[in-house]
């Protein structure tokens, strides 16, 4: 893969960004300087917001609280104590990080709009506090920043100096967002945004990732707010802690493309100058006419570019760039090699135990004293009629449901551990798939598999190498650059298996991995499962396709009405009258006897 610094897309992007600097210098217009500074500030704010709102998918509608904290912290320290805003902005960033933690820690453990509502509530509370303490903040009348000219005070006579500083803040924010997007942390955020359960199944601590994104976003927003407050030289609660400002920066990211690095910048560059010009040209028609421009642009993008401008146009732009000399070329296929070396283990030792599992949902007893054991090098089939409790048992074996009674233990080396959550099960060596496939649809096949590989490495290059090896094992090598949403059902099923295998599990739980496949995909999946077992991974599979289950399984466990009905060799289980009755009813048994 081409190093990022050699990619022509990088140079084209840097050239486009440099226009924010050279265009005002060429025109020498105060209004153009002001417009360029505003573009840098709001592009930086939108990029910072995009880390939590786009990458992590957590809608922060009161994000201006961090902007206001940053601007007031720097302004108050200058006005009251004569401390440079270059120091004050870090004090504001520290306060913002604490506030972000207070908001995110309780709310991001829940699913729903709680984080969004909490940010709005904090925004209003802080605005009222700033208005109330008039002796310190100036109250609703606002606070004038002392006009001390010079770099230490972040106040200049020349507009170009402001522009350089604003561009510096913007460039740092953009660099942080770019580094996050390419890192393991960025992959984790996108995984949590798209499918949190699937992310937890590959070892991602979803709560910790979301909280970290909220804190990083708050710190960057606060730093930019400190500079902008010094640039305006006047701080007012209704402007600094404004819900309108929060919505505005979120809208720039939405128009450009949520979850992309360039999206917030493109949205700001396209919308902000138009709105500012509309504010000047159309002000005679009524105050707030520029808001009409925002609204019309937003409606247009939502209707015709639902993935944002960057998300919609990126494929066409990439095709154009790839035609350039030294553009991105598809990597030649590497010679096939074994994805996983066979692990030398003494077969037959227990590796996963479930003992006395009980689980109730209200008055329904889903599992009733279920116990089973999986051995090394074994394929254990779990079968039973619909509604028997198989999926509930499966979810208890992977940490997604905690049993009311009983334990699930995993052998790690010579010791046994009792994981308590999906991510700790994954780190203990238990991988799983889902009955309804849960690919990360916006990512490529390569990136989906890399998410599993990141559990054991932080390096992107190592994760890519693991992804290629696992793709060979699961017949996905030819599809590595394909978006996951474009795969067939069979491809998605294999992709889930590949993602789980990339975590290097010793136990693989397969939940109806053959369901819905055509005969050729079934045959391919059966061979894949055999290869997985031969690589040293023990397999526990729930399956309704009886012929395949009987052919693959070393042992069968039958579950009916939440209990273990029968356990043994496939030939013994399939001929057991109790099993036949559970599947076909008493009438069939009586007819056979007659």
Short mmCIF file of N, CA, C and O in Angstrom, two decimals, residues 413-520:
data_model
loop_
_atom_site.label_atom_id
_atom_site.label_comp_id
_atom_site.label_asym_id
_atom_site.label_seq_id
_atom_site.Cartn_x
_atom_site.Cartn_y
_atom_site.Cartn_z
N UNK A 413 -4.63 -20.57 28.66
CA UNK A 413 -3.40 -21.21 29.10
C UNK A 413 -3.72 -22.34 30.06
O UNK A 413 -4.47 -23.25 29.74
N UNK A 414 -3.20 -22.23 31.29
CA UNK A 414 -3.48 -23.25 32.29
C UNK A 414 -4.58 -22.82 33.25
O UNK A 414 -5.04 -23.62 34.06
N UNK A 415 -4.96 -21.56 33.19
CA UNK A 415 -5.95 -21.02 34.11
C UNK A 415 -7.31 -20.89 33.43
O UNK A 415 -7.41 -20.84 32.20
N UNK A 416 -8.35 -20.79 34.25
CA UNK A 416 -9.70 -20.56 33.76
C UNK A 416 -10.16 -19.17 34.19
O UNK A 416 -9.91 -18.75 35.31
N UNK A 417 -10.82 -18.46 33.27
CA UNK A 417 -11.32 -17.12 33.59
C UNK A 417 -12.83 -17.08 33.36
O UNK A 417 -13.38 -17.88 32.59
N UNK A 418 -13.49 -16.12 34.00
CA UNK A 418 -14.94 -15.94 33.85
C UNK A 418 -15.20 -14.53 33.33
O UNK A 418 -15.41 -13.60 34.11
N UNK A 419 -15.13 -14.33 32.01
CA UNK A 419 -15.38 -12.98 31.46
C UNK A 419 -16.79 -12.51 31.79
O UNK A 419 -17.71 -13.30 31.99
N UNK A 420 -16.98 -11.16 31.80
CA UNK A 420 -18.25 -10.61 32.20
C UNK A 420 -18.93 -9.77 31.12
O UNK A 420 -20.06 -9.35 31.30
N UNK A 421 -18.24 -9.50 30.04
CA UNK A 421 -18.80 -8.63 28.99
C UNK A 421 -18.34 -9.15 27.64
O UNK A 421 -17.38 -9.92 27.54
N UNK A 422 -19.00 -8.74 26.55
CA UNK A 422 -18.59 -9.22 25.21
C UNK A 422 -17.14 -8.93 24.89
O UNK A 422 -16.45 -9.78 24.31
N UNK A 423 -16.66 -7.73 25.26
CA UNK A 423 -15.27 -7.40 24.92
C UNK A 423 -14.28 -8.24 25.72
O UNK A 423 -13.21 -8.60 25.21
N UNK A 424 -14.60 -8.57 26.98
CA UNK A 424 -13.68 -9.42 27.75
C UNK A 424 -13.74 -10.87 27.27
O UNK A 424 -12.73 -11.58 27.32
N UNK A 425 -14.89 -11.32 26.79
CA UNK A 425 -14.96 -12.65 26.17
C UNK A 425 -14.07 -12.68 24.92
O UNK A 425 -13.34 -13.65 24.68
N UNK A 426 -14.14 -11.61 24.12
CA UNK A 426 -13.32 -11.55 22.90
C UNK A 426 -11.84 -11.58 23.25
O UNK A 426 -11.05 -12.29 22.61
N UNK A 427 -11.45 -10.86 24.29
CA UNK A 427 -10.04 -10.83 24.67
C UNK A 427 -9.59 -12.12 25.34
O UNK A 427 -8.40 -12.41 25.39
N UNK A 428 -10.56 -12.89 25.83
CA UNK A 428 -10.23 -14.20 26.40
C UNK A 428 -10.11 -15.27 25.32
O UNK A 428 -9.79 -16.42 25.62
N UNK A 429 -10.40 -14.90 24.05
CA UNK A 429 -10.23 -15.85 22.96
C UNK A 429 -11.50 -16.44 22.43
O UNK A 429 -11.47 -17.49 21.78
N UNK A 430 -12.65 -15.78 22.67
CA UNK A 430 -13.93 -16.26 22.16
C UNK A 430 -14.42 -15.30 21.07
O UNK A 430 -14.76 -14.15 21.35
N UNK A 431 -14.44 -15.77 19.83
CA UNK A 431 -14.98 -14.98 18.72
C UNK A 431 -16.38 -15.47 18.38
O UNK A 431 -16.72 -16.62 18.64
N UNK A 432 -17.18 -14.59 17.78
CA UNK A 432 -18.54 -15.00 17.45
C UNK A 432 -19.04 -14.29 16.20
O UNK A 432 -18.53 -13.24 15.81
N UNK A 433 -20.05 -14.90 15.57
CA UNK A 433 -20.80 -14.26 14.49
C UNK A 433 -22.22 -14.03 15.00
O UNK A 433 -22.57 -14.42 16.11
N UNK A 434 -23.06 -13.39 14.15
CA UNK A 434 -24.42 -13.07 14.55
C UNK A 434 -25.42 -13.74 13.61
O UNK A 434 -25.15 -13.91 12.42
N UNK A 435 -26.57 -14.09 14.17
CA UNK A 435 -27.62 -14.74 13.38
C UNK A 435 -28.05 -13.85 12.22
O UNK A 435 -28.20 -14.29 11.09
N UNK A 436 -28.26 -12.55 12.50
CA UNK A 436 -28.49 -11.56 11.45
C UNK A 436 -27.16 -10.85 11.24
O UNK A 436 -26.65 -10.19 12.16
N UNK A 437 -26.59 -10.96 10.05
CA UNK A 437 -25.23 -10.48 9.82
C UNK A 437 -25.11 -9.00 10.17
O UNK A 437 -26.02 -8.21 9.91
N UNK A 438 -23.99 -8.64 10.78
CA UNK A 438 -23.76 -7.27 11.20
C UNK A 438 -22.42 -6.76 10.68
O UNK A 438 -21.48 -6.53 11.45
N UNK A 439 -22.30 -6.59 9.36
CA UNK A 439 -21.06 -6.01 8.83
C UNK A 439 -21.03 -4.50 9.08
O UNK A 439 -22.07 -3.87 9.29
N UNK A 440 -19.86 -3.93 9.09
CA UNK A 440 -19.72 -2.48 9.12
C UNK A 440 -19.83 -2.01 7.67
O UNK A 440 -18.86 -1.97 6.92
N UNK A 441 -21.06 -1.65 7.29
CA UNK A 441 -21.41 -1.52 5.87
C UNK A 441 -20.61 -0.45 5.16
O UNK A 441 -20.30 -0.58 3.97
N UNK A 442 -20.25 0.63 5.84
CA UNK A 442 -19.53 1.72 5.18
C UNK A 442 -18.05 1.47 4.99
O UNK A 442 -17.38 2.26 4.34
N UNK A 443 -17.54 0.39 5.56
CA UNK A 443 -16.12 0.06 5.44
C UNK A 443 -15.92 -1.03 4.40
O UNK A 443 -16.83 -1.78 4.09
N UNK A 444 -14.72 -1.11 3.89
CA UNK A 444 -14.40 -2.16 2.93
C UNK A 444 -14.24 -3.49 3.65
O UNK A 444 -14.18 -3.56 4.88
N UNK A 445 -14.17 -4.57 2.86
CA UNK A 445 -13.94 -5.90 3.44
C UNK A 445 -12.62 -5.91 4.21
O UNK A 445 -12.53 -6.44 5.32
N UNK A 446 -11.59 -5.31 3.63
CA UNK A 446 -10.29 -5.22 4.30
C UNK A 446 -10.42 -4.53 5.65
O UNK A 446 -9.93 -5.03 6.68
N UNK A 447 -11.11 -3.40 5.68
CA UNK A 447 -11.23 -2.64 6.93
C UNK A 447 -12.08 -3.38 7.96
O UNK A 447 -11.81 -3.30 9.17
N UNK A 448 -13.09 -4.10 7.52
CA UNK A 448 -13.89 -4.91 8.44
C UNK A 448 -13.02 -5.95 9.14
O UNK A 448 -13.12 -6.13 10.36
N UNK A 449 -12.19 -6.63 8.37
CA UNK A 449 -11.34 -7.67 8.97
C UNK A 449 -10.27 -7.03 9.86
O UNK A 449 -9.92 -7.57 10.91
N UNK A 450 -9.76 -5.86 9.44
CA UNK A 450 -8.75 -5.18 10.24
C UNK A 450 -9.27 -4.84 11.63
O UNK A 450 -8.50 -4.82 12.60
N UNK A 451 -10.58 -4.56 11.74
CA UNK A 451 -11.13 -4.25 13.06
C UNK A 451 -10.93 -5.39 14.04
O UNK A 451 -10.70 -5.16 15.23
N UNK A 452 -11.02 -6.63 13.55
CA UNK A 452 -10.71 -7.75 14.42
C UNK A 452 -9.24 -7.84 14.73
O UNK A 452 -8.84 -8.09 15.88
N UNK A 453 -8.40 -7.58 13.73
CA UNK A 453 -6.95 -7.69 13.92
C UNK A 453 -6.41 -6.64 14.89
O UNK A 453 -5.39 -6.85 15.56
N UNK A 454 -7.08 -5.48 14.97
CA UNK A 454 -6.61 -4.41 15.85
C UNK A 454 -6.66 -4.79 17.33
O UNK A 454 -6.12 -4.08 18.17
N UNK A 455 -7.31 -5.89 17.66
CA UNK A 455 -7.36 -6.29 19.06
C UNK A 455 -5.97 -6.66 19.59
O UNK A 455 -5.71 -6.57 20.78
N UNK A 456 -5.07 -7.05 18.68
CA UNK A 456 -3.74 -7.48 19.10
C UNK A 456 -2.62 -6.60 18.56
O UNK A 456 -1.45 -6.90 18.79
N UNK A 457 -2.94 -5.53 17.86
CA UNK A 457 -1.90 -4.64 17.35
C UNK A 457 -2.45 -3.24 17.17
O UNK A 457 -3.64 -3.07 16.89
N UNK A 458 -1.60 -2.25 17.32
CA UNK A 458 -1.98 -0.87 17.03
C UNK A 458 -1.55 -0.44 15.63
O UNK A 458 -1.97 0.61 15.15
N UNK A 459 -0.69 -1.22 15.00
CA UNK A 459 -0.11 -0.84 13.73
C UNK A 459 -1.04 -1.20 12.58
O UNK A 459 -1.48 -2.37 12.46
N UNK A 460 -1.32 -0.24 11.73
CA UNK A 460 -2.20 -0.47 10.59
C UNK A 460 -1.60 -1.50 9.64
O UNK A 460 -2.32 -2.34 9.09
N UNK A 461 -0.27 -1.45 9.45
CA UNK A 461 0.37 -2.38 8.50
C UNK A 461 0.23 -3.82 8.97
O UNK A 461 -0.03 -4.72 8.16
N UNK A 462 0.37 -4.05 10.28
CA UNK A 462 0.21 -5.41 10.80
C UNK A 462 -1.23 -5.88 10.68
O UNK A 462 -1.49 -7.04 10.35
N UNK A 463 -2.18 -4.97 10.94
CA UNK A 463 -3.59 -5.32 10.82
C UNK A 463 -3.94 -5.68 9.37
O UNK A 463 -4.72 -6.61 9.12
N UNK A 464 -3.37 -4.96 8.42
CA UNK A 464 -3.61 -5.26 7.01
C UNK A 464 -3.04 -6.63 6.64
O UNK A 464 -3.66 -7.38 5.88
N UNK A 465 -1.87 -6.94 7.17
CA UNK A 465 -1.26 -8.24 6.87
C UNK A 465 -2.13 -9.38 7.41
O UNK A 465 -2.36 -10.39 6.73
N UNK A 466 -2.64 -9.22 8.64
CA UNK A 466 -3.52 -10.24 9.21
C UNK A 466 -4.80 -10.35 8.38
O UNK A 466 -5.30 -11.46 8.11
N UNK A 467 -5.32 -9.21 7.94
CA UNK A 467 -6.56 -9.22 7.15
C UNK A 467 -6.38 -9.99 5.86
O UNK A 467 -7.27 -10.74 5.43
N UNK A 468 -5.24 -9.83 5.21
CA UNK A 468 -5.00 -10.56 3.95
C UNK A 468 -4.91 -12.06 4.20
O UNK A 468 -5.38 -12.86 3.40
N UNK A 469 -4.27 -12.44 5.29
CA UNK A 469 -4.14 -13.86 5.59
C UNK A 469 -5.51 -14.48 5.90
O UNK A 469 -5.84 -15.57 5.41
N UNK A 470 -6.29 -13.80 6.72
CA UNK A 470 -7.61 -14.32 7.08
C UNK A 470 -8.53 -14.34 5.86
O UNK A 470 -9.35 -15.24 5.69
N UNK A 471 -8.40 -13.34 5.00
CA UNK A 471 -9.22 -13.30 3.78
C UNK A 471 -8.95 -14.52 2.90
O UNK A 471 -9.86 -15.06 2.26
N UNK A 472 -7.70 -14.97 2.87
CA UNK A 472 -7.38 -16.18 2.10
C UNK A 472 -8.09 -17.39 2.69
O UNK A 472 -8.63 -18.23 1.95
N UNK A 473 -8.12 -17.49 4.01
CA UNK A 473 -8.75 -18.63 4.67
C UNK A 473 -10.26 -18.66 4.42
O UNK A 473 -10.86 -19.73 4.34
N UNK A 474 -10.86 -17.48 4.25
CA UNK A 474 -12.33 -17.39 4.13
C UNK A 474 -12.77 -17.05 2.70
O UNK A 474 -13.92 -16.62 2.50
N UNK A 475 -11.90 -17.20 1.73
CA UNK A 475 -12.24 -16.98 0.31
C UNK A 475 -12.73 -15.55 0.05
O UNK A 475 -13.69 -15.33 -0.70
N UNK A 476 -12.06 -14.56 0.63
CA UNK A 476 -12.45 -13.16 0.45
C UNK A 476 -11.35 -12.31 -0.19
O UNK A 476 -11.50 -11.11 -0.30
N UNK A 477 -10.27 -12.95 -0.62
CA UNK A 477 -9.12 -12.19 -1.14
C UNK A 477 -9.51 -11.29 -2.30
O UNK A 477 -9.09 -10.13 -2.38
N UNK A 478 -10.34 -11.79 -3.20
CA UNK A 478 -10.71 -11.00 -4.38
C UNK A 478 -11.65 -9.85 -4.04
O UNK A 478 -11.89 -8.98 -4.88
N UNK A 479 -12.19 -9.81 -2.83
CA UNK A 479 -13.19 -8.81 -2.45
C UNK A 479 -12.67 -7.81 -1.42
O UNK A 479 -13.46 -7.03 -0.87
N UNK A 480 -11.38 -7.78 -1.17
CA UNK A 480 -10.84 -6.97 -0.09
C UNK A 480 -11.15 -5.48 -0.25
O UNK A 480 -11.33 -4.78 0.74
N UNK A 481 -11.18 -4.98 -1.48
CA UNK A 481 -11.43 -3.55 -1.69
C UNK A 481 -12.91 -3.22 -1.88
O UNK A 481 -13.25 -2.07 -2.15
N UNK A 482 -13.77 -4.20 -1.76
CA UNK A 482 -15.21 -4.00 -1.97
C UNK A 482 -15.85 -3.50 -0.68
O UNK A 482 -15.50 -3.93 0.42
N UNK A 483 -16.81 -2.57 -0.81
CA UNK A 483 -17.57 -2.13 0.36
C UNK A 483 -18.41 -3.29 0.88
O UNK A 483 -18.99 -4.04 0.11
N UNK A 484 -18.49 -3.42 2.20
CA UNK A 484 -19.20 -4.55 2.80
C UNK A 484 -20.66 -4.58 2.40
O UNK A 484 -21.25 -5.66 2.25
N UNK A 485 -21.26 -3.41 2.22
CA UNK A 485 -22.69 -3.37 1.87
C UNK A 485 -22.95 -3.95 0.48
O UNK A 485 -24.10 -4.26 0.16
N UNK A 486 -21.92 -4.12 -0.34
CA UNK A 486 -22.10 -4.63 -1.70
C UNK A 486 -22.00 -6.15 -1.78
O UNK A 486 -22.20 -6.72 -2.86
N UNK A 487 -21.69 -6.82 -0.69
CA UNK A 487 -21.50 -8.27 -0.72
C UNK A 487 -22.83 -9.01 -0.79
O UNK A 487 -23.87 -8.50 -0.38
N UNK A 488 -22.77 -10.23 -1.29
CA UNK A 488 -23.92 -11.12 -1.24
C UNK A 488 -24.09 -11.62 0.20
O UNK A 488 -23.24 -11.39 1.07
N UNK A 489 -25.20 -12.32 0.45
CA UNK A 489 -25.42 -12.87 1.79
C UNK A 489 -24.29 -13.82 2.17
O UNK A 489 -23.76 -13.78 3.29
N UNK A 490 -23.88 -14.67 1.22
CA UNK A 490 -22.78 -15.59 1.49
C UNK A 490 -21.49 -14.86 1.79
O UNK A 490 -20.74 -15.24 2.69
N UNK A 491 -21.23 -13.79 1.05
CA UNK A 491 -20.03 -12.99 1.30
C UNK A 491 -20.06 -12.34 2.67
O UNK A 491 -19.04 -12.29 3.37
N UNK A 492 -21.23 -11.82 3.07
CA UNK A 492 -21.34 -11.20 4.39
C UNK A 492 -21.14 -12.20 5.51
O UNK A 492 -20.54 -11.90 6.53
N UNK A 493 -21.68 -13.42 5.31
CA UNK A 493 -21.49 -14.46 6.32
C UNK A 493 -20.00 -14.79 6.48
O UNK A 493 -19.49 -14.92 7.60
N UNK A 494 -19.31 -14.95 5.35
CA UNK A 494 -17.87 -15.24 5.42
C UNK A 494 -17.10 -14.07 6.01
O UNK A 494 -16.10 -14.26 6.72
N UNK A 495 -17.57 -12.84 5.72
CA UNK A 495 -16.90 -11.66 6.26
C UNK A 495 -16.99 -11.64 7.78
O UNK A 495 -16.02 -11.30 8.47
N UNK A 496 -18.15 -11.99 8.33
CA UNK A 496 -18.28 -12.03 9.79
C UNK A 496 -17.35 -13.08 10.40
O UNK A 496 -16.74 -12.84 11.44
N UNK A 497 -17.25 -14.21 9.74
CA UNK A 497 -16.33 -15.24 10.22
C UNK A 497 -14.89 -14.73 10.16
O UNK A 497 -14.10 -14.90 11.10
N UNK A 498 -14.55 -14.06 9.06
CA UNK A 498 -13.19 -13.53 8.91
C UNK A 498 -12.88 -12.48 9.97
O UNK A 498 -11.78 -12.46 10.55
N UNK A 499 -13.84 -11.61 10.25
CA UNK A 499 -13.63 -10.57 11.26
C UNK A 499 -13.39 -11.19 12.63
O UNK A 499 -12.54 -10.75 13.41
N UNK A 500 -14.15 -12.26 12.95
CA UNK A 500 -13.95 -12.95 14.22
C UNK A 500 -12.61 -13.66 14.25
O UNK A 500 -11.90 -13.65 15.27
N UNK A 501 -12.22 -14.30 13.14
CA UNK A 501 -10.94 -15.01 13.10
C UNK A 501 -9.75 -14.07 13.25
O UNK A 501 -8.69 -14.47 13.76
N UNK A 502 -9.90 -12.83 12.79
CA UNK A 502 -8.80 -11.88 12.89
C UNK A 502 -8.46 -11.52 14.33
O UNK A 502 -7.37 -11.00 14.60
N UNK A 503 -9.36 -11.81 15.27
CA UNK A 503 -9.06 -11.57 16.69
C UNK A 503 -8.20 -12.67 17.30
O UNK A 503 -7.91 -12.64 18.48
N UNK A 504 -7.84 -13.69 16.48
CA UNK A 504 -7.06 -14.85 16.92
C UNK A 504 -7.79 -15.61 18.03
O UNK A 504 -7.24 -15.83 19.12
N UNK A 505 -9.01 -16.03 17.79
CA UNK A 505 -9.74 -16.75 18.84
C UNK A 505 -9.27 -18.18 18.96
O UNK A 505 -8.71 -18.75 18.03
N UNK A 506 -9.51 -18.77 20.11
CA UNK A 506 -9.31 -20.20 20.29
C UNK A 506 -10.65 -20.91 20.28
O UNK A 506 -10.71 -22.13 20.14
N UNK A 507 -11.72 -20.13 20.45
CA UNK A 507 -13.08 -20.64 20.36
C UNK A 507 -13.85 -19.75 19.41
O UNK A 507 -13.81 -18.52 19.52
N UNK A 508 -14.55 -20.36 18.43
CA UNK A 508 -15.36 -19.60 17.49
C UNK A 508 -16.81 -20.06 17.60
O UNK A 508 -17.12 -21.23 17.42
N UNK A 509 -17.70 -19.11 17.90
CA UNK A 509 -19.13 -19.38 18.01
C UNK A 509 -19.81 -18.94 16.72
O UNK A 509 -19.77 -17.74 16.38
N UNK A 510 -20.41 -19.88 16.01
CA UNK A 510 -21.06 -19.59 14.72
C UNK A 510 -22.57 -19.70 14.89
O UNK A 510 -23.09 -20.77 15.19
N UNK A 511 -23.25 -18.58 14.67
CA UNK A 511 -24.71 -18.53 14.85
C UNK A 511 -25.39 -18.60 13.49
O UNK A 511 -25.51 -17.59 12.79
N UNK A 512 -25.81 -19.80 13.08
CA UNK A 512 -26.52 -20.03 11.83
C UNK A 512 -25.78 -19.43 10.63
O UNK A 512 -26.33 -18.69 9.83
N UNK A 513 -24.51 -19.78 10.53
CA UNK A 513 -23.68 -19.21 9.47
C UNK A 513 -24.05 -19.77 8.09
O UNK A 513 -23.69 -19.20 7.06
N UNK A 514 -24.80 -20.89 8.05
CA UNK A 514 -25.20 -21.48 6.77
C UNK A 514 -26.61 -21.07 6.35
O UNK A 514 -27.04 -21.40 5.24
N UNK A 515 -27.33 -20.37 7.22
CA UNK A 515 -28.73 -20.03 6.94
C UNK A 515 -28.82 -19.06 5.76
O UNK A 515 -28.07 -18.09 5.66
N UNK A 516 -29.74 -19.33 4.86
CA UNK A 516 -30.01 -18.43 3.74
C UNK A 516 -29.04 -18.52 2.59
O UNK A 516 -29.10 -17.71 1.67
N UNK A 517 -28.13 -19.50 2.60
CA UNK A 517 -27.13 -19.61 1.54
C UNK A 517 -27.61 -20.56 0.45
O UNK A 517 -28.37 -21.50 0.70
N UNK A 518 -27.15 -20.30 -0.78
CA UNK A 518 -27.44 -21.23 -1.86
C UNK A 518 -26.50 -22.43 -1.75
O UNK A 518 -25.53 -22.41 -0.99
N UNK A 519 -26.77 -23.52 -2.47
CA UNK A 519 -25.98 -24.74 -2.32
C UNK A 519 -24.48 -24.55 -2.50
O UNK A 519 -23.67 -25.14 -1.78
N UNK A 520 -24.08 -23.72 -3.47
CA UNK A 520 -22.64 -23.53 -3.68
C UNK A 520 -22.00 -22.79 -2.52
O UNK A 520 -20.88 -23.12 -2.10
#
